[in-house]
Amino acid sequence: MLRKTLFLLLGLSLFSAAVNAEKPIQLLANTSPPYADAKLEQQGLALELVKHVFSRTDYSPQVKIESWSRALEGVQIGVYDALAAAWYSDERAKDLLFSEPYLSSKIVLVKSSSDPTEYRSAADLAGKRLGVRTDYAYGLDLEAIPGLRLVQENHLIQNLLNLQAGKVDLVIGDLRTMNYQLREYLGGSLGKFRVVDADLPTRQRHVAAGRAVKGHEDMIAAFNKALAEAKQDGSYQAIIKKWDRQYG
């Protein structure tokens, strides 16, 4: 009887350890293909990277895709644990603890192919109409550019359609997203658009944990450590190369 009791206690102890080793966390992302989209393989490039990195930790992420405003608010107030793919800003850092950057995004401009203007830097946007996405952190003080009019939309495709219709002069966004949207939705009109490689900042995606969430510092520390390991063994680079064959 004592032997059976000891085996039972050992089994319960091992089960408890296994359960405790898996720390479930809820991550949120907004639909932003090819980075995050429920219809894409592995839910997109950014989410595949994030899940791959967390798989090397004791955390078990469940990823839910919501609108950006709901995702940001849900993490800020501690209803969810972290954003899976966020750009850094000082304002956001008041409520969020950011991981090391895990993915770079090149910011580009898209203009009409009939527009002869050369855009070499943000200063060349003076007096223009620029299509932007609501609440996006581009890393530029666009409001400081003289005469620049910002035309806000919730989705990049709306900005591109505005460009096609002549309602804006240019659209700003990251290169992979531009390539995805143009090929997916405007493939028959690619000749009407031109990507401008102006001198604009590169943006970094991060996991961003809510400061109101218990254990947020440990979560981010574990992610950072696993990210460094994934870069060292080459698995990180392999995922990015796979996606960039299509959208890079």
CSV table of C-alpha atoms in Angstrom, one decimal:
chain,number,residue,atom,x,y,z
A,1,MET,CA,0.0,0.0,0.0
A,2,LEU,CA,2.8,2.4,0.9
A,3,ARG,CA,4.6,1.6,-2.4
A,4,LYS,CA,1.4,2.4,-4.4
A,5,THR,CA,1.0,5.6,-2.5
A,6,LEU,CA,4.6,6.7,-3.2
A,7,PHE,CA,4.1,5.9,-6.9
A,8,LEU,CA,0.9,7.9,-6.9
A,9,LEU,CA,2.6,10.9,-5.3
A,10,LEU,CA,5.5,10.7,-7.7
A,11,GLY,CA,3.1,10.6,-10.7
A,12,LEU,CA,1.2,13.6,-9.4
A,13,SER,CA,4.5,15.5,-8.8
A,14,LEU,CA,5.7,14.8,-12.4
A,15,PHE,CA,2.3,15.8,-13.8
A,16,SER,CA,2.3,19.1,-11.7
A,17,ALA,CA,5.8,19.8,-13.0
A,18,ALA,CA,4.8,19.3,-16.6
A,19,VAL,CA,1.8,21.6,-16.2
A,20,ASN,CA,3.9,24.3,-14.5
A,21,ALA,CA,6.5,24.0,-17.3
A,22,GLU,CA,3.9,25.2,-19.8
A,23,LYS,CA,2.9,28.7,-19.0
A,24,PRO,CA,0.0,29.7,-21.3
A,25,ILE,CA,0.0,33.3,-22.5
A,26,GLN,CA,-2.5,35.1,-24.7
A,27,LEU,CA,-1.0,37.2,-27.5
A,28,LEU,CA,-2.8,39.5,-29.8
A,29,ALA,CA,-2.0,40.7,-33.3
A,30,ASN,CA,-3.9,42.8,-35.8
A,31,THR,CA,-4.5,41.6,-39.4
A,32,SER,CA,-1.5,42.8,-41.4
A,33,PRO,CA,-0.4,40.4,-44.1
A,34,PRO,CA,2.1,39.0,-44.7
A,35,TYR,CA,3.0,39.5,-41.0
A,36,ALA,CA,-0.2,38.4,-39.4
A,37,ASP,CA,-3.3,36.9,-41.0
A,38,ALA,CA,-5.5,34.0,-40.0
A,39,LYS,CA,-5.6,32.9,-43.7
A,40,LEU,CA,-1.8,32.6,-44.1
A,41,GLU,CA,0.4,29.7,-43.4
A,42,GLN,CA,1.4,29.7,-39.7
A,43,GLN,CA,-0.7,32.9,-39.4
A,44,GLY,CA,2.0,34.9,-41.2
A,45,LEU,CA,5.7,35.7,-41.1
A,46,ALA,CA,5.7,37.6,-37.8
A,47,LEU,CA,3.5,35.1,-35.9
A,48,GLU,CA,5.5,32.2,-37.2
A,49,LEU,CA,8.7,33.8,-35.9
A,50,VAL,CA,7.1,34.6,-32.5
A,51,LYS,CA,5.7,31.1,-32.0
A,52,HIS,CA,9.0,29.6,-33.1
A,53,VAL,CA,10.9,31.6,-30.5
A,54,PHE,CA,8.4,31.0,-27.7
A,55,SER,CA,8.5,27.2,-28.5
A,56,ARG,CA,12.1,27.3,-27.0
A,57,THR,CA,10.8,28.7,-23.7
A,58,ASP,CA,8.4,27.5,-21.0
A,59,TYR,CA,5.7,29.7,-22.4
A,60,SER,CA,2.9,28.4,-24.6
A,61,PRO,CA,1.4,31.2,-26.6
A,62,GLN,CA,-2.2,31.3,-27.9
A,63,VAL,CA,-2.4,33.9,-30.6
A,64,LYS,CA,-5.7,35.8,-31.4
A,65,ILE,CA,-6.0,38.2,-34.3
A,66,GLU,CA,-8.1,41.4,-33.6
A,67,SER,CA,-8.3,44.9,-34.8
A,68,TRP,CA,-5.3,47.0,-33.8
A,69,SER,CA,-7.3,49.3,-31.5
A,70,ARG,CA,-8.8,46.4,-29.6
A,71,ALA,CA,-5.5,44.5,-29.5
A,72,LEU,CA,-3.6,47.5,-28.1
A,73,GLU,CA,-6.2,48.4,-25.5
A,74,GLY,CA,-6.6,44.8,-24.4
A,75,VAL,CA,-2.9,44.5,-23.6
A,76,GLN,CA,-2.6,47.9,-22.1
A,77,ILE,CA,-5.3,47.2,-19.5
A,78,GLY,CA,-4.0,43.6,-18.8
A,79,VAL,CA,-6.9,41.6,-20.3
A,80,TYR,CA,-4.3,39.9,-22.6
A,81,ASP,CA,-0.6,39.3,-22.0
A,82,ALA,CA,1.2,40.8,-25.0
A,83,LEU,CA,1.1,42.1,-28.5
A,84,ALA,CA,2.8,39.7,-30.9
A,85,ALA,CA,3.9,42.3,-33.5
A,86,ALA,CA,4.2,45.9,-32.4
A,87,TRP,CA,6.3,48.8,-33.5
A,88,TYR,CA,8.0,50.8,-30.7
A,89,SER,CA,7.0,54.3,-29.7
A,90,ASP,CA,7.7,56.2,-26.6
A,91,GLU,CA,4.0,56.7,-26.0
A,92,ARG,CA,3.3,52.9,-26.2
A,93,ALA,CA,6.3,52.2,-23.9
A,94,LYS,CA,4.5,53.8,-21.0
A,95,ASP,CA,2.1,50.8,-20.9
A,96,LEU,CA,4.1,48.1,-22.7
A,97,LEU,CA,7.5,46.4,-22.1
A,98,PHE,CA,9.1,45.8,-25.5
A,99,SER,CA,11.2,42.8,-26.4
A,100,GLU,CA,14.4,43.0,-28.4
A,101,PRO,CA,13.4,43.6,-32.1
A,102,TYR,CA,12.8,40.3,-33.9
A,103,LEU,CA,12.0,41.6,-37.4
A,104,SER,CA,13.0,44.6,-39.5
A,105,SER,CA,10.6,46.3,-41.9
A,106,LYS,CA,11.8,48.7,-44.6
A,107,ILE,CA,9.5,51.7,-44.9
A,108,VAL,CA,8.9,52.8,-48.5
A,109,LEU,CA,6.7,55.1,-50.5
A,110,VAL,CA,4.5,54.1,-53.4
A,111,LYS,CA,3.6,56.7,-56.1
A,112,SER,CA,1.7,56.6,-59.4
A,113,SER,CA,4.0,55.5,-62.2
A,114,SER,CA,2.9,58.6,-64.1
A,115,ASP,CA,4.3,60.9,-61.3
A,116,PRO,CA,7.7,62.2,-62.5
A,117,THR,CA,8.6,63.6,-59.1
A,118,GLU,CA,11.7,62.3,-57.4
A,119,TYR,CA,11.2,61.5,-53.7
A,120,ARG,CA,14.6,61.0,-52.0
A,121,SER,CA,13.6,61.8,-48.4
A,122,ALA,CA,10.7,62.7,-46.2
A,123,ALA,CA,11.4,66.4,-46.8
A,124,ASP,CA,10.3,65.9,-50.4
A,125,LEU,CA,6.7,65.1,-49.2
A,126,ALA,CA,6.1,68.8,-48.5
A,127,GLY,CA,2.8,70.0,-49.9
A,128,LYS,CA,1.7,66.5,-50.9
A,129,ARG,CA,-1.2,64.2,-49.9
A,130,LEU,CA,0.1,61.1,-48.1
A,131,GLY,CA,-2.0,58.0,-47.5
A,132,VAL,CA,-1.3,56.6,-44.0
A,133,ARG,CA,-2.8,54.0,-41.7
A,134,THR,CA,-4.5,55.1,-38.5
A,135,ASP,CA,-2.4,54.8,-35.3
A,136,TYR,CA,0.7,53.5,-37.1
A,137,ALA,CA,4.1,54.4,-35.8
A,138,TYR,CA,6.2,55.1,-38.9
A,139,GLY,CA,9.2,56.5,-37.0
A,140,LEU,CA,8.8,59.9,-38.7
A,141,ASP,CA,7.4,63.2,-37.5
A,142,LEU,CA,5.1,63.5,-40.5
A,143,GLU,CA,3.1,66.4,-39.0
A,144,ALA,CA,6.3,68.5,-39.0
A,145,ILE,CA,6.6,68.4,-42.8
A,146,PRO,CA,5.4,71.7,-44.2
A,147,GLY,CA,2.1,71.5,-46.1
A,148,LEU,CA,1.9,67.7,-45.9
A,149,ARG,CA,-1.7,66.5,-45.7
A,150,LEU,CA,-2.2,63.1,-44.0
A,151,VAL,CA,-5.1,61.0,-45.4
A,152,GLN,CA,-5.9,58.3,-42.8
A,153,GLU,CA,-7.4,54.9,-43.5
A,154,ASN,CA,-7.7,51.7,-41.5
A,155,HIS,CA,-6.2,49.5,-44.1
A,156,LEU,CA,-3.3,49.8,-46.6
A,157,ILE,CA,-5.4,48.6,-49.5
A,158,GLN,CA,-7.7,51.6,-49.0
A,159,ASN,CA,-4.7,53.9,-49.3
A,160,LEU,CA,-3.6,52.2,-52.5
A,161,LEU,CA,-7.0,52.5,-54.0
A,162,ASN,CA,-7.0,56.2,-53.1
A,163,LEU,CA,-3.7,56.5,-54.9
A,164,GLN,CA,-5.1,54.8,-58.0
A,165,ALA,CA,-8.1,57.1,-57.9
A,166,GLY,CA,-5.9,60.2,-57.6
A,167,LYS,CA,-7.1,61.1,-54.0
A,168,VAL,CA,-3.6,60.9,-52.6
A,169,ASP,CA,-0.2,61.5,-54.1
A,170,LEU,CA,1.7,58.8,-52.3
A,171,VAL,CA,1.2,56.0,-49.8
A,172,ILE,CA,3.6,55.0,-47.0
A,173,GLY,CA,4.1,51.6,-45.6
A,174,ASP,CA,6.6,48.7,-45.2
A,175,LEU,CA,7.9,46.9,-48.2
A,176,ARG,CA,6.6,43.4,-47.6
A,177,THR,CA,3.1,44.7,-46.9
A,178,MET,CA,3.2,46.8,-50.0
A,179,ASN,CA,4.3,43.9,-52.1
A,180,TYR,CA,1.6,41.6,-50.6
A,181,GLN,CA,-1.2,44.1,-51.1
A,182,LEU,CA,-0.2,45.1,-54.7
A,183,ARG,CA,0.1,41.4,-55.8
A,184,GLU,CA,-2.9,40.1,-54.0
A,185,TYR,CA,-5.5,42.8,-54.8
A,186,LEU,CA,-4.1,44.9,-57.6
A,187,GLY,CA,-2.1,42.4,-59.6
A,188,GLY,CA,-3.7,43.5,-62.9
A,189,SER,CA,-2.7,47.1,-62.3
A,190,LEU,CA,0.9,46.7,-61.1
A,191,GLY,CA,2.2,48.9,-63.9
A,192,LYS,CA,0.3,51.9,-62.5
A,193,PHE,CA,2.3,51.9,-59.2
A,194,ARG,CA,6.0,52.5,-58.5
A,195,VAL,CA,7.8,51.7,-55.2
A,196,VAL,CA,10.1,54.6,-54.2
A,197,ASP,CA,13.2,53.7,-52.3
A,198,ALA,CA,13.5,56.9,-50.4
A,199,ASP,CA,15.7,57.5,-47.4
A,200,LEU,CA,13.2,56.5,-44.8
A,201,PRO,CA,13.7,54.7,-41.4
A,202,THR,CA,13.7,50.9,-40.9
A,203,ARG,CA,11.1,49.9,-38.4
A,204,GLN,CA,11.4,47.0,-36.0
A,205,ARG,CA,8.7,44.6,-34.8
A,206,HIS,CA,8.7,43.5,-31.1
A,207,VAL,CA,6.7,41.4,-28.7
A,208,ALA,CA,5.2,44.0,-26.3
A,209,ALA,CA,3.9,42.8,-22.9
A,210,GLY,CA,1.5,44.8,-20.9
A,211,ARG,CA,3.1,46.3,-17.8
A,212,ALA,CA,-0.1,45.6,-15.9
A,213,VAL,CA,0.4,41.8,-16.5
A,214,LYS,CA,2.0,39.9,-13.7
A,215,GLY,CA,5.4,38.4,-14.8
A,216,HIS,CA,5.7,40.5,-17.9
A,217,GLU,CA,9.4,41.1,-17.3
A,218,ASP,CA,10.1,37.3,-17.1
A,219,MET,CA,8.1,36.7,-20.2
A,220,ILE,CA,10.1,39.3,-22.2
A,221,ALA,CA,13.4,38.1,-20.8
A,222,ALA,CA,12.6,34.5,-21.9
A,223,PHE,CA,11.7,35.6,-25.3
A,224,ASN,CA,14.9,37.7,-25.7
A,225,LYS,CA,17.0,34.7,-24.7
A,226,ALA,CA,15.3,32.3,-27.0
A,227,LEU,CA,15.4,34.8,-29.9
A,228,ALA,CA,19.2,35.0,-29.6
A,229,GLU,CA,19.4,31.2,-29.6
A,230,ALA,CA,17.2,31.0,-32.7
A,231,LYS,CA,19.4,33.5,-34.5
A,232,GLN,CA,22.5,31.5,-33.5
A,233,ASP,CA,21.3,28.1,-34.9
A,234,GLY,CA,20.0,29.6,-38.1
A,235,SER,CA,16.3,28.7,-37.7
A,236,TYR,CA,15.4,32.3,-37.4
A,237,GLN,CA,17.0,33.3,-40.7
A,238,ALA,CA,15.4,30.3,-42.5
A,239,ILE,CA,11.9,31.4,-41.6
A,240,ILE,CA,12.5,35.0,-42.9
A,241,LYS,CA,14.1,33.7,-46.1
A,242,LYS,CA,11.1,31.5,-46.8
A,243,TRP,CA,8.7,34.4,-46.7
A,244,ASP,CA,11.0,36.9,-48.4
A,245,ARG,CA,11.1,34.7,-51.5
A,246,GLN,CA,7.5,35.9,-52.0
A,247,TYR,CA,7.3,39.3,-50.4
A,248,GLY,CA,10.8,40.6,-49.6
